[in-house]
Amino acid sequence: MMGGGDVERLIQLLSRLPGLGPRSARRAALTLLRSPQTRLLPLAQAMEAAAKSVRTCHVCGTLDSSDPCSICADPARDRGLICVVETVGDLWALERSRLHPGTYQVLGGVLSALSGTGPDDLNTRSLMERVASGGVREVILALGATVEGATTAHWLQDRLADSGVTVTRVGHGVPIGGALDVLDDGTLAAALSARRPA
Amino acid sequence: MMGGGDVERLIQLLSRLPGLGPRSARRAALTLLRSPQTRLLPLAQAMEAAAKSVRTCHVCGTLDSSDPCSICADPARDRGLICVVETVGDLWALERSRLHPGTYQVLGGVLSALSGTGPDDLNTRSLMERVASGGVREVILALGATVEGATTAHWLQDRLADSGVTVTRVGHGVPIGGALDVLDDGTLAAALSARRPA
C-alpha cells in the first residue's frame, strides 16, 4: 500500500521511463504529489496536449506538433541542404547546436542484420522524392560512427550516386575537449586518416 | 525548435523532475512521444487522476488517494504501534520492507534551526491526539541519524514522557551487508555503543 491505487499507478508508469528507476520514480512522484495543482496537473495537461498534437512530419520524418514540422515549414531553412540522421534525438542534438541551416531526414534507424532492419524499414522515400524534385544541392550523412551507421551511409551514397547531388559525411576524429589517451583505437584511426595540413 | 510548442513544454516540465536532467528529460519525452496512445496518454491520465485524488491523511499526514489513508483505514494494522517518520518517502521505504505492522505519523520535517523548522511546523498534533485518546502502546521514532533527527527525537521523547506510552528509537549501526572500512566515524561509534552480547 503506497498511497493507494492512483499513486501506485503513477509511480509504476513513471518508473518505466528511460532514466528513471523505481527509486527515482518514487522521488519524482512524491515531488509531483506534493504540489498537485502547480506541478502534477500542468505536467498531465502538457502530456495530454503533446499526445494529441504529436505527429510524424511527412517530409522529414521527425516528431512535431505540426505536419510539415516546424523546421520543414520554416521559410528561413535552406531546403537545398538536407542532413540525414538516424533518430529524432539526433535531430534535436543538431538543432540545439544551431549549426545546421538546412532541413533534415530522419531515417528512424540504421541498416542492421542483427536487429533485422532492412532498407524498407528506413524512412528514405521522402528523401528520394525531395532529391528527385530538384533543388537539393547537398545531402549530409550525419550517422553514428558504428558499423551499422557506416553501412547505412554507404548504401545511401550508392542510392544517391546518380542523382547529381553532393553527398558528404560528418567528420570523425578526436572530440573537441577530448584527451587522446581515453579514446578507442577506432576513433584514433579515424582521426589519423582525417588529418589535414596544420 | 524542438518538435514545436507542445513538445518543448513537455520536455521543459519533465526536466524539472528530480532525477531527470535536460538530457534524460528529452530521452523520456521521445520515448513517450513515440507511443502517444499507449504510453503518453496513460501517463497523463494517471497524473490527472492522482492530482485529483491525492490528499493528506488527517490521521497520520501521509499522501494518499483517500483520507484516512489506506494504512490508517486498514483494520489489520496495529493502531497501538505508531512509527514516526520524517517524510512520506520514509513511510514508503518502511512499507516496502513490510516490517512495520502498525500505523505511522509523518512529521513532514525535522527540527532545524538552519532551515527554520520549529515545533509548530511539524505535524505532531494528530500524534498527540492519538496518544491522548488511549490505545497507543508504543511510539517508534524512525528519524534520520542526523543532528536534526536526533534533536527531533529528543524533543518528541520529552513531549511523550508523561503520556505513559513506551517511546523507542530505531537502532543505529553497521548496515547489513556493509563493510566497516567504508563507514564514517559516527556510524562506527553508534555501532560500538549499541553492541550486544554475541
Short mmCIF file of N, CA, C and O in Angstrom, two decimals, chain A residues 63-179:
data_model
loop_
_atom_site.label_atom_id
_atom_site.label_comp_id
_atom_site.label_asym_id
_atom_site.label_seq_id
_atom_site.Cartn_x
_atom_site.Cartn_y
_atom_site.Cartn_z
N LEU A 63 9.29 14.00 -35.24
CA LEU A 63 8.08 14.15 -34.45
C LEU A 63 7.87 15.63 -34.16
O LEU A 63 8.81 16.31 -33.76
N ASP A 64 6.67 16.12 -34.35
CA ASP A 64 6.41 17.54 -34.15
C ASP A 64 4.93 17.73 -33.88
O ASP A 64 4.12 16.83 -34.10
N SER A 65 4.57 18.92 -33.37
CA SER A 65 3.14 19.17 -33.16
C SER A 65 2.46 19.60 -34.44
O SER A 65 1.24 19.81 -34.43
N SER A 66 3.19 19.76 -35.53
CA SER A 66 2.54 20.10 -36.79
C SER A 66 3.16 19.28 -37.92
O SER A 66 4.26 18.74 -37.78
N ASP A 67 2.44 19.15 -39.01
CA ASP A 67 2.93 18.42 -40.18
C ASP A 67 2.61 19.23 -41.43
O ASP A 67 1.42 19.43 -41.71
N PRO A 68 3.57 19.73 -42.19
CA PRO A 68 5.01 19.59 -42.01
C PRO A 68 5.50 20.21 -40.70
O PRO A 68 4.88 21.13 -40.17
N CYS A 69 6.63 19.70 -40.22
CA CYS A 69 7.14 20.11 -38.92
C CYS A 69 7.61 21.56 -38.95
O CYS A 69 7.72 22.17 -40.02
N SER A 70 7.91 22.09 -37.77
CA SER A 70 8.29 23.50 -37.67
C SER A 70 9.58 23.79 -38.43
O SER A 70 9.80 24.94 -38.84
N ILE A 71 10.43 22.79 -38.62
CA ILE A 71 11.67 23.02 -39.39
C ILE A 71 11.37 23.03 -40.88
O ILE A 71 11.76 23.94 -41.60
N CYS A 72 10.64 22.00 -41.36
CA CYS A 72 10.32 21.94 -42.79
C CYS A 72 9.45 23.12 -43.22
O CYS A 72 9.49 23.55 -44.37
N ALA A 73 8.63 23.64 -42.29
CA ALA A 73 7.74 24.74 -42.64
C ALA A 73 8.42 26.10 -42.54
O ALA A 73 7.86 27.11 -42.97
N ASP A 74 9.62 26.12 -41.95
CA ASP A 74 10.31 27.39 -41.73
C ASP A 74 10.90 27.90 -43.04
O ASP A 74 11.80 27.27 -43.60
N PRO A 75 10.44 29.06 -43.53
CA PRO A 75 10.96 29.57 -44.81
C PRO A 75 12.43 29.95 -44.73
O PRO A 75 13.10 30.07 -45.77
N ALA A 76 12.96 30.14 -43.52
CA ALA A 76 14.35 30.55 -43.38
C ALA A 76 15.32 29.37 -43.53
O ALA A 76 16.52 29.57 -43.65
N ARG A 77 14.79 28.12 -43.48
CA ARG A 77 15.69 26.96 -43.57
C ARG A 77 16.05 26.69 -45.03
O ARG A 77 15.21 26.80 -45.92
N ASP A 78 17.28 26.29 -45.24
CA ASP A 78 17.81 26.02 -46.57
C ASP A 78 17.34 24.63 -47.04
O ASP A 78 17.83 23.61 -46.56
N ARG A 79 16.40 24.61 -47.97
CA ARG A 79 15.86 23.34 -48.46
C ARG A 79 16.82 22.61 -49.39
O ARG A 79 16.60 21.46 -49.76
N GLY A 80 17.90 23.28 -49.80
CA GLY A 80 18.88 22.65 -50.67
C GLY A 80 19.90 21.83 -49.91
O GLY A 80 20.75 21.16 -50.50
N LEU A 81 19.82 21.85 -48.59
CA LEU A 81 20.80 21.17 -47.74
C LEU A 81 20.06 20.26 -46.77
O LEU A 81 19.37 20.74 -45.87
N ILE A 82 20.19 18.96 -46.98
CA ILE A 82 19.45 18.01 -46.14
C ILE A 82 20.44 17.21 -45.30
O ILE A 82 21.38 16.62 -45.83
N CYS A 83 20.22 17.19 -43.99
CA CYS A 83 21.07 16.41 -43.09
C CYS A 83 20.33 15.13 -42.70
O CYS A 83 19.24 15.17 -42.15
N VAL A 84 20.95 13.99 -43.01
CA VAL A 84 20.31 12.70 -42.73
C VAL A 84 20.76 12.21 -41.36
O VAL A 84 21.97 12.08 -41.11
N VAL A 85 19.80 11.96 -40.46
CA VAL A 85 20.13 11.45 -39.13
C VAL A 85 19.35 10.16 -38.86
O VAL A 85 18.40 9.85 -39.57
N GLU A 86 19.79 9.45 -37.82
CA GLU A 86 19.14 8.19 -37.52
C GLU A 86 17.83 8.41 -36.76
O GLU A 86 16.79 7.86 -37.10
N THR A 87 17.88 9.24 -35.69
CA THR A 87 16.73 9.36 -34.81
C THR A 87 16.32 10.82 -34.61
O THR A 87 17.07 11.75 -34.90
N VAL A 88 15.11 11.00 -34.08
CA VAL A 88 14.64 12.33 -33.72
C VAL A 88 15.55 12.95 -32.67
O VAL A 88 15.80 14.15 -32.68
N GLY A 89 16.09 12.10 -31.77
CA GLY A 89 17.02 12.59 -30.76
C GLY A 89 18.27 13.19 -31.40
O GLY A 89 18.79 14.21 -30.92
N ASP A 90 18.77 12.57 -32.48
CA ASP A 90 19.93 13.11 -33.19
C ASP A 90 19.59 14.47 -33.80
O ASP A 90 20.40 15.40 -33.76
N LEU A 91 18.39 14.56 -34.38
CA LEU A 91 17.94 15.85 -34.95
C LEU A 91 17.92 16.92 -33.86
O LEU A 91 18.42 18.03 -34.04
N TRP A 92 17.36 16.57 -32.70
CA TRP A 92 17.29 17.53 -31.60
C TRP A 92 18.70 17.97 -31.18
O TRP A 92 18.91 19.15 -30.87
N ALA A 93 19.64 17.02 -31.13
CA ALA A 93 21.02 17.37 -30.74
C ALA A 93 21.60 18.39 -31.73
O ALA A 93 22.23 19.37 -31.32
N LEU A 94 21.38 18.16 -33.03
CA LEU A 94 21.90 19.10 -34.03
C LEU A 94 21.19 20.45 -33.94
O LEU A 94 21.79 21.51 -34.11
N GLU A 95 19.89 20.41 -33.67
CA GLU A 95 19.13 21.66 -33.55
C GLU A 95 19.62 22.49 -32.37
O GLU A 95 19.70 23.71 -32.45
N ARG A 96 19.94 21.81 -31.28
CA ARG A 96 20.46 22.54 -30.11
C ARG A 96 21.76 23.26 -30.45
O ARG A 96 22.03 24.34 -29.95
N SER A 97 22.58 22.63 -31.31
CA SER A 97 23.86 23.24 -31.67
C SER A 97 23.67 24.44 -32.60
O SER A 97 24.57 25.25 -32.75
N ARG A 98 22.50 24.55 -33.23
CA ARG A 98 22.19 25.63 -34.17
C ARG A 98 23.23 25.72 -35.28
O ARG A 98 23.50 26.79 -35.81
N LEU A 99 23.83 24.60 -35.64
CA LEU A 99 24.90 24.63 -36.64
C LEU A 99 24.40 24.31 -38.04
O LEU A 99 25.08 24.59 -39.02
N HIS A 100 23.21 23.70 -38.13
CA HIS A 100 22.73 23.24 -39.43
C HIS A 100 21.62 24.16 -39.94
O HIS A 100 20.53 24.20 -39.37
N PRO A 101 21.89 24.90 -41.01
CA PRO A 101 20.90 25.85 -41.53
C PRO A 101 19.85 25.20 -42.43
O PRO A 101 18.88 25.85 -42.83
N GLY A 102 20.05 23.92 -42.76
CA GLY A 102 19.17 23.25 -43.72
C GLY A 102 18.03 22.50 -43.06
O GLY A 102 17.61 22.82 -41.94
N THR A 103 17.51 21.51 -43.76
CA THR A 103 16.44 20.66 -43.23
C THR A 103 17.02 19.28 -42.92
O THR A 103 18.23 19.07 -43.00
N TYR A 104 16.13 18.35 -42.53
CA TYR A 104 16.59 17.04 -42.09
C TYR A 104 15.88 15.92 -42.82
O TYR A 104 14.87 16.12 -43.49
N GLN A 105 16.43 14.72 -42.63
CA GLN A 105 15.72 13.49 -42.96
C GLN A 105 16.00 12.51 -41.82
O GLN A 105 17.15 12.17 -41.56
N VAL A 106 14.94 12.09 -41.13
CA VAL A 106 15.10 11.15 -40.02
C VAL A 106 14.82 9.74 -40.53
O VAL A 106 13.69 9.42 -40.90
N LEU A 107 15.86 8.91 -40.54
CA LEU A 107 15.71 7.55 -41.08
C LEU A 107 14.86 6.66 -40.18
O LEU A 107 14.20 5.74 -40.64
N GLY A 108 14.91 6.90 -38.89
CA GLY A 108 14.20 6.04 -37.95
C GLY A 108 14.94 4.76 -37.64
O GLY A 108 14.38 3.85 -37.04
N GLY A 109 16.22 4.69 -38.04
CA GLY A 109 17.02 3.50 -37.78
C GLY A 109 18.21 3.47 -38.72
O GLY A 109 18.41 4.38 -39.52
N VAL A 110 19.02 2.43 -38.57
CA VAL A 110 20.12 2.19 -39.49
C VAL A 110 20.05 0.73 -39.93
O VAL A 110 19.45 -0.10 -39.23
N LEU A 111 20.63 0.44 -41.07
CA LEU A 111 20.63 -0.94 -41.57
C LEU A 111 21.34 -1.82 -40.56
O LEU A 111 22.45 -1.51 -40.12
N SER A 112 20.70 -2.92 -40.18
CA SER A 112 21.32 -3.80 -39.20
C SER A 112 20.79 -5.20 -39.38
O SER A 112 19.59 -5.45 -39.24
N ALA A 113 21.68 -6.12 -39.71
CA ALA A 113 21.27 -7.52 -39.85
C ALA A 113 20.85 -8.07 -38.50
O ALA A 113 19.92 -8.86 -38.39
N LEU A 114 21.53 -7.57 -37.44
CA LEU A 114 21.27 -8.08 -36.09
C LEU A 114 19.85 -7.77 -35.64
O LEU A 114 19.13 -8.64 -35.13
N SER A 115 19.43 -6.53 -35.81
CA SER A 115 18.08 -6.16 -35.38
C SER A 115 17.07 -6.32 -36.51
O SER A 115 15.89 -5.99 -36.35
N GLY A 116 17.53 -6.84 -37.65
CA GLY A 116 16.60 -7.10 -38.75
C GLY A 116 16.06 -5.87 -39.43
O GLY A 116 14.96 -5.88 -39.98
N THR A 117 16.83 -4.76 -39.40
CA THR A 117 16.40 -3.54 -40.06
C THR A 117 16.93 -3.51 -41.49
O THR A 117 18.14 -3.44 -41.70
N GLY A 118 16.06 -3.62 -42.47
CA GLY A 118 16.44 -3.60 -43.87
C GLY A 118 16.13 -2.26 -44.51
O GLY A 118 15.56 -1.38 -43.86
N PRO A 119 16.49 -2.08 -45.79
CA PRO A 119 16.24 -0.82 -46.49
C PRO A 119 14.78 -0.39 -46.44
O PRO A 119 14.49 0.80 -46.34
N ASP A 120 13.85 -1.35 -46.46
CA ASP A 120 12.44 -1.00 -46.46
C ASP A 120 11.98 -0.42 -45.13
O ASP A 120 10.92 0.23 -45.05
N ASP A 121 12.74 -0.67 -44.06
CA ASP A 121 12.35 -0.18 -42.75
C ASP A 121 12.80 1.26 -42.52
O ASP A 121 12.40 1.88 -41.54
N LEU A 122 13.66 1.75 -43.40
CA LEU A 122 14.16 3.12 -43.22
C LEU A 122 13.28 4.12 -43.96
O LEU A 122 12.76 3.82 -45.04
N ASN A 123 13.11 5.28 -43.37
CA ASN A 123 12.30 6.34 -43.96
C ASN A 123 13.14 7.11 -44.99
O ASN A 123 13.71 8.15 -44.70
N THR A 124 13.23 6.55 -46.22
CA THR A 124 14.07 7.20 -47.24
C THR A 124 13.25 7.70 -48.44
O THR A 124 13.76 8.45 -49.26
N ARG A 125 11.99 7.25 -48.54
CA ARG A 125 11.22 7.60 -49.73
C ARG A 125 11.10 9.11 -49.92
O ARG A 125 11.33 9.63 -51.00
N SER A 126 10.77 9.81 -48.82
CA SER A 126 10.59 11.26 -48.95
C SER A 126 11.92 11.94 -49.27
O SER A 126 11.94 12.99 -49.92
N LEU A 127 13.03 11.35 -48.84
CA LEU A 127 14.35 11.91 -49.19
C LEU A 127 14.57 11.81 -50.70
O LEU A 127 14.97 12.78 -51.35
N MET A 128 14.28 10.61 -51.25
CA MET A 128 14.46 10.40 -52.68
C MET A 128 13.53 11.31 -53.48
O MET A 128 13.92 11.85 -54.51
N GLU A 129 12.32 11.48 -52.98
CA GLU A 129 11.37 12.37 -53.65
C GLU A 129 11.87 13.81 -53.64
O GLU A 129 11.78 14.51 -54.66
N ARG A 130 12.39 14.23 -52.50
CA ARG A 130 12.89 15.60 -52.42
C ARG A 130 14.07 15.80 -53.35
O ARG A 130 14.19 16.83 -54.03
N VAL A 131 14.95 14.79 -53.39
CA VAL A 131 16.11 14.87 -54.28
C VAL A 131 15.65 14.87 -55.74
O VAL A 131 16.13 15.68 -56.56
N ALA A 132 14.68 13.97 -56.07
CA ALA A 132 14.21 13.86 -57.45
C ALA A 132 13.50 15.13 -57.93
O ALA A 132 13.58 15.50 -59.10
N SER A 133 12.81 15.81 -57.01
CA SER A 133 12.06 17.00 -57.41
C SER A 133 12.97 18.20 -57.61
O SER A 133 12.50 19.30 -57.94
N GLY A 134 14.28 18.02 -57.41
CA GLY A 134 15.24 19.08 -57.68
C GLY A 134 15.36 20.07 -56.54
O GLY A 134 14.58 20.05 -55.58
N GLY A 135 16.37 20.93 -56.63
CA GLY A 135 16.55 21.96 -55.61
C GLY A 135 17.42 21.54 -54.45
O GLY A 135 17.76 22.36 -53.61
N VAL A 136 17.78 20.25 -54.39
CA VAL A 136 18.66 19.80 -53.32
C VAL A 136 20.11 19.82 -53.83
O VAL A 136 20.42 19.22 -54.85
N ARG A 137 20.98 20.55 -53.13
CA ARG A 137 22.38 20.64 -53.53
C ARG A 137 23.23 19.58 -52.86
O ARG A 137 24.09 18.97 -53.45
N GLU A 138 22.97 19.42 -51.52
CA GLU A 138 23.88 18.58 -50.75
C GLU A 138 23.10 17.77 -49.72
O GLU A 138 22.18 18.28 -49.08
N VAL A 139 23.48 16.51 -49.60
CA VAL A 139 22.94 15.64 -48.56
C VAL A 139 24.08 15.30 -47.61
O VAL A 139 25.09 14.71 -48.02
N ILE A 140 23.95 15.73 -46.35
CA ILE A 140 24.98 15.44 -45.34
C ILE A 140 24.57 14.20 -44.56
O ILE A 140 23.50 14.17 -43.95
N LEU A 141 25.40 13.16 -44.57
CA LEU A 141 25.08 11.96 -43.81
C LEU A 141 25.67 12.11 -42.41
O LEU A 141 26.89 12.07 -42.24
N ALA A 142 24.81 12.33 -41.42
CA ALA A 142 25.26 12.50 -40.04
C ALA A 142 24.84 11.28 -39.24
O ALA A 142 24.03 11.37 -38.31
N LEU A 143 25.37 10.13 -39.64
CA LEU A 143 25.00 8.88 -38.97
C LEU A 143 26.08 8.50 -37.97
O LEU A 143 27.21 8.99 -38.04
N GLY A 144 25.74 7.66 -37.03
CA GLY A 144 26.68 7.27 -36.00
C GLY A 144 27.92 6.59 -36.58
O GLY A 144 27.85 5.97 -37.64
N ALA A 145 29.05 6.71 -35.87
CA ALA A 145 30.29 6.08 -36.33
C ALA A 145 30.33 4.64 -35.87
O ALA A 145 31.25 4.21 -35.18
N THR A 146 29.31 3.89 -36.25
CA THR A 146 29.24 2.47 -35.92
C THR A 146 29.26 1.68 -37.23
O THR A 146 29.14 2.26 -38.31
N VAL A 147 29.38 0.37 -37.14
CA VAL A 147 29.35 -0.46 -38.34
C VAL A 147 28.03 -0.23 -39.07
O VAL A 147 27.99 -0.03 -40.29
N GLU A 148 26.93 -0.23 -38.31
CA GLU A 148 25.61 -0.04 -38.93
C GLU A 148 25.49 1.34 -39.56
O GLU A 148 24.96 1.49 -40.66
N GLY A 149 26.00 2.35 -38.85
CA GLY A 149 25.93 3.71 -39.38
C GLY A 149 26.72 3.83 -40.67
O GLY A 149 26.25 4.42 -41.66
N ALA A 150 27.92 3.23 -40.70
CA ALA A 150 28.76 3.29 -41.89
C ALA A 150 28.11 2.52 -43.04
O ALA A 150 28.12 2.98 -44.20
N THR A 151 27.53 1.35 -42.75
CA THR A 151 26.84 0.56 -43.77
C THR A 151 25.70 1.37 -44.38
O THR A 151 25.53 1.42 -45.61
N THR A 152 24.91 1.99 -43.52
CA THR A 152 23.78 2.78 -43.99
C THR A 152 24.24 3.96 -44.83
O THR A 152 23.63 4.28 -45.86
N ALA A 153 25.35 4.59 -44.40
CA ALA A 153 25.89 5.73 -45.15
C ALA A 153 26.32 5.29 -46.55
O ALA A 153 26.01 5.95 -47.55
N HIS A 154 27.02 4.14 -46.61
CA HIS A 154 27.45 3.59 -47.90
C HIS A 154 26.26 3.34 -48.82
O HIS A 154 26.26 3.69 -49.99
N TRP A 155 25.25 2.71 -48.25
CA TRP A 155 24.06 2.34 -49.02
C TRP A 155 23.35 3.58 -49.56
O TRP A 155 22.94 3.63 -50.72
N LEU A 156 23.24 4.61 -48.70
CA LEU A 156 22.58 5.85 -49.14
C LEU A 156 23.40 6.54 -50.23
O LEU A 156 22.85 7.08 -51.19
N GLN A 157 24.72 6.52 -50.04
CA GLN A 157 25.63 7.11 -51.02
C GLN A 157 25.41 6.45 -52.39
O GLN A 157 25.32 7.15 -53.42
N ASP A 158 25.29 5.13 -52.38
CA ASP A 158 25.00 4.37 -53.60
C ASP A 158 23.70 4.83 -54.24
O ASP A 158 23.63 5.08 -55.44
N ARG A 159 22.66 4.92 -53.42
CA ARG A 159 21.35 5.26 -53.95
C ARG A 159 21.29 6.69 -54.48
O ARG A 159 20.47 7.01 -55.32
N LEU A 160 22.15 7.55 -53.94
CA LEU A 160 22.14 8.96 -54.35
C LEU A 160 23.19 9.25 -55.42
O LEU A 160 23.31 10.38 -55.90
N ALA A 161 23.95 8.21 -55.79
CA ALA A 161 25.11 8.41 -56.68
C ALA A 161 24.72 9.07 -58.01
O ALA A 161 25.43 9.94 -58.51
N ASP A 162 23.58 8.65 -58.59
CA ASP A 162 23.21 9.16 -59.91
C ASP A 162 22.30 10.38 -59.85
O ASP A 162 21.81 10.84 -60.88
N SER A 163 22.06 10.88 -58.65
CA SER A 163 21.08 11.97 -58.51
C SER A 163 21.68 13.34 -58.82
O SER A 163 20.94 14.31 -58.99
N GLY A 164 23.01 13.42 -58.82
CA GLY A 164 23.64 14.70 -59.10
C GLY A 164 23.86 15.57 -57.88
O GLY A 164 24.49 16.63 -57.99
N VAL A 165 23.34 15.16 -56.70
CA VAL A 165 23.58 15.97 -55.50
C VAL A 165 24.91 15.55 -54.87
O VAL A 165 25.36 14.41 -55.01
N THR A 166 25.53 16.50 -54.21
CA THR A 166 26.75 16.20 -53.47
C THR A 166 26.38 15.44 -52.19
O THR A 166 25.49 15.87 -51.46
N VAL A 167 27.04 14.32 -51.94
CA VAL A 167 26.78 13.57 -50.71
C VAL A 167 28.03 13.67 -49.84
O VAL A 167 29.14 13.35 -50.29
N THR A 168 27.88 14.17 -48.61
CA THR A 168 29.02 14.29 -47.70
C THR A 168 28.73 13.54 -46.41
O THR A 168 27.58 13.18 -46.13
N ARG A 169 29.79 13.30 -45.64
CA ARG A 169 29.61 12.68 -44.34
C ARG A 169 30.22 13.56 -43.28
O ARG A 169 31.21 14.24 -43.54
N VAL A 170 29.67 13.54 -42.08
CA VAL A 170 30.29 14.32 -41.00
C VAL A 170 31.65 13.73 -40.69
O VAL A 170 31.88 12.53 -40.87
N GLY A 171 32.57 14.56 -40.24
CA GLY A 171 33.91 14.10 -39.92
C GLY A 171 33.94 13.27 -38.65
O GLY A 171 33.13 13.47 -37.75
N HIS A 172 34.85 12.32 -38.61
CA HIS A 172 35.06 11.55 -37.38
C HIS A 172 36.47 11.84 -36.88
O HIS A 172 37.38 12.05 -37.68
N GLY A 173 36.67 11.85 -35.60
CA GLY A 173 38.00 12.11 -35.07
C GLY A 173 37.96 12.38 -33.59
O GLY A 173 37.02 11.97 -32.89
N VAL A 174 38.96 13.08 -33.11
CA VAL A 174 39.07 13.38 -31.68
C VAL A 174 38.00 14.42 -31.31
O VAL A 174 37.96 15.48 -31.91
N PRO A 175 37.13 14.12 -30.36
CA PRO A 175 36.14 15.12 -29.95
C PRO A 175 36.84 16.34 -29.38
O PRO A 175 37.87 16.21 -28.72
N ILE A 176 36.28 17.53 -29.64
CA ILE A 176 36.88 18.75 -29.11
C ILE A 176 36.82 18.72 -27.58
O ILE A 176 35.76 18.44 -27.00
N GLY A 177 37.93 18.97 -26.95
CA GLY A 177 37.99 18.90 -25.50
C GLY A 177 38.35 17.50 -25.01
O GLY A 177 38.49 17.27 -23.81
N GLY A 178 38.50 16.56 -25.94
CA GLY A 178 38.79 15.18 -25.55
C GLY A 178 40.27 14.91 -25.48
O GLY A 178 41.04 15.45 -26.28
N ALA A 179 40.68 14.10 -24.53
CA ALA A 179 42.08 13.71 -24.41
C ALA A 179 42.32 12.45 -25.24
O ALA A 179 41.46 11.58 -25.31
#
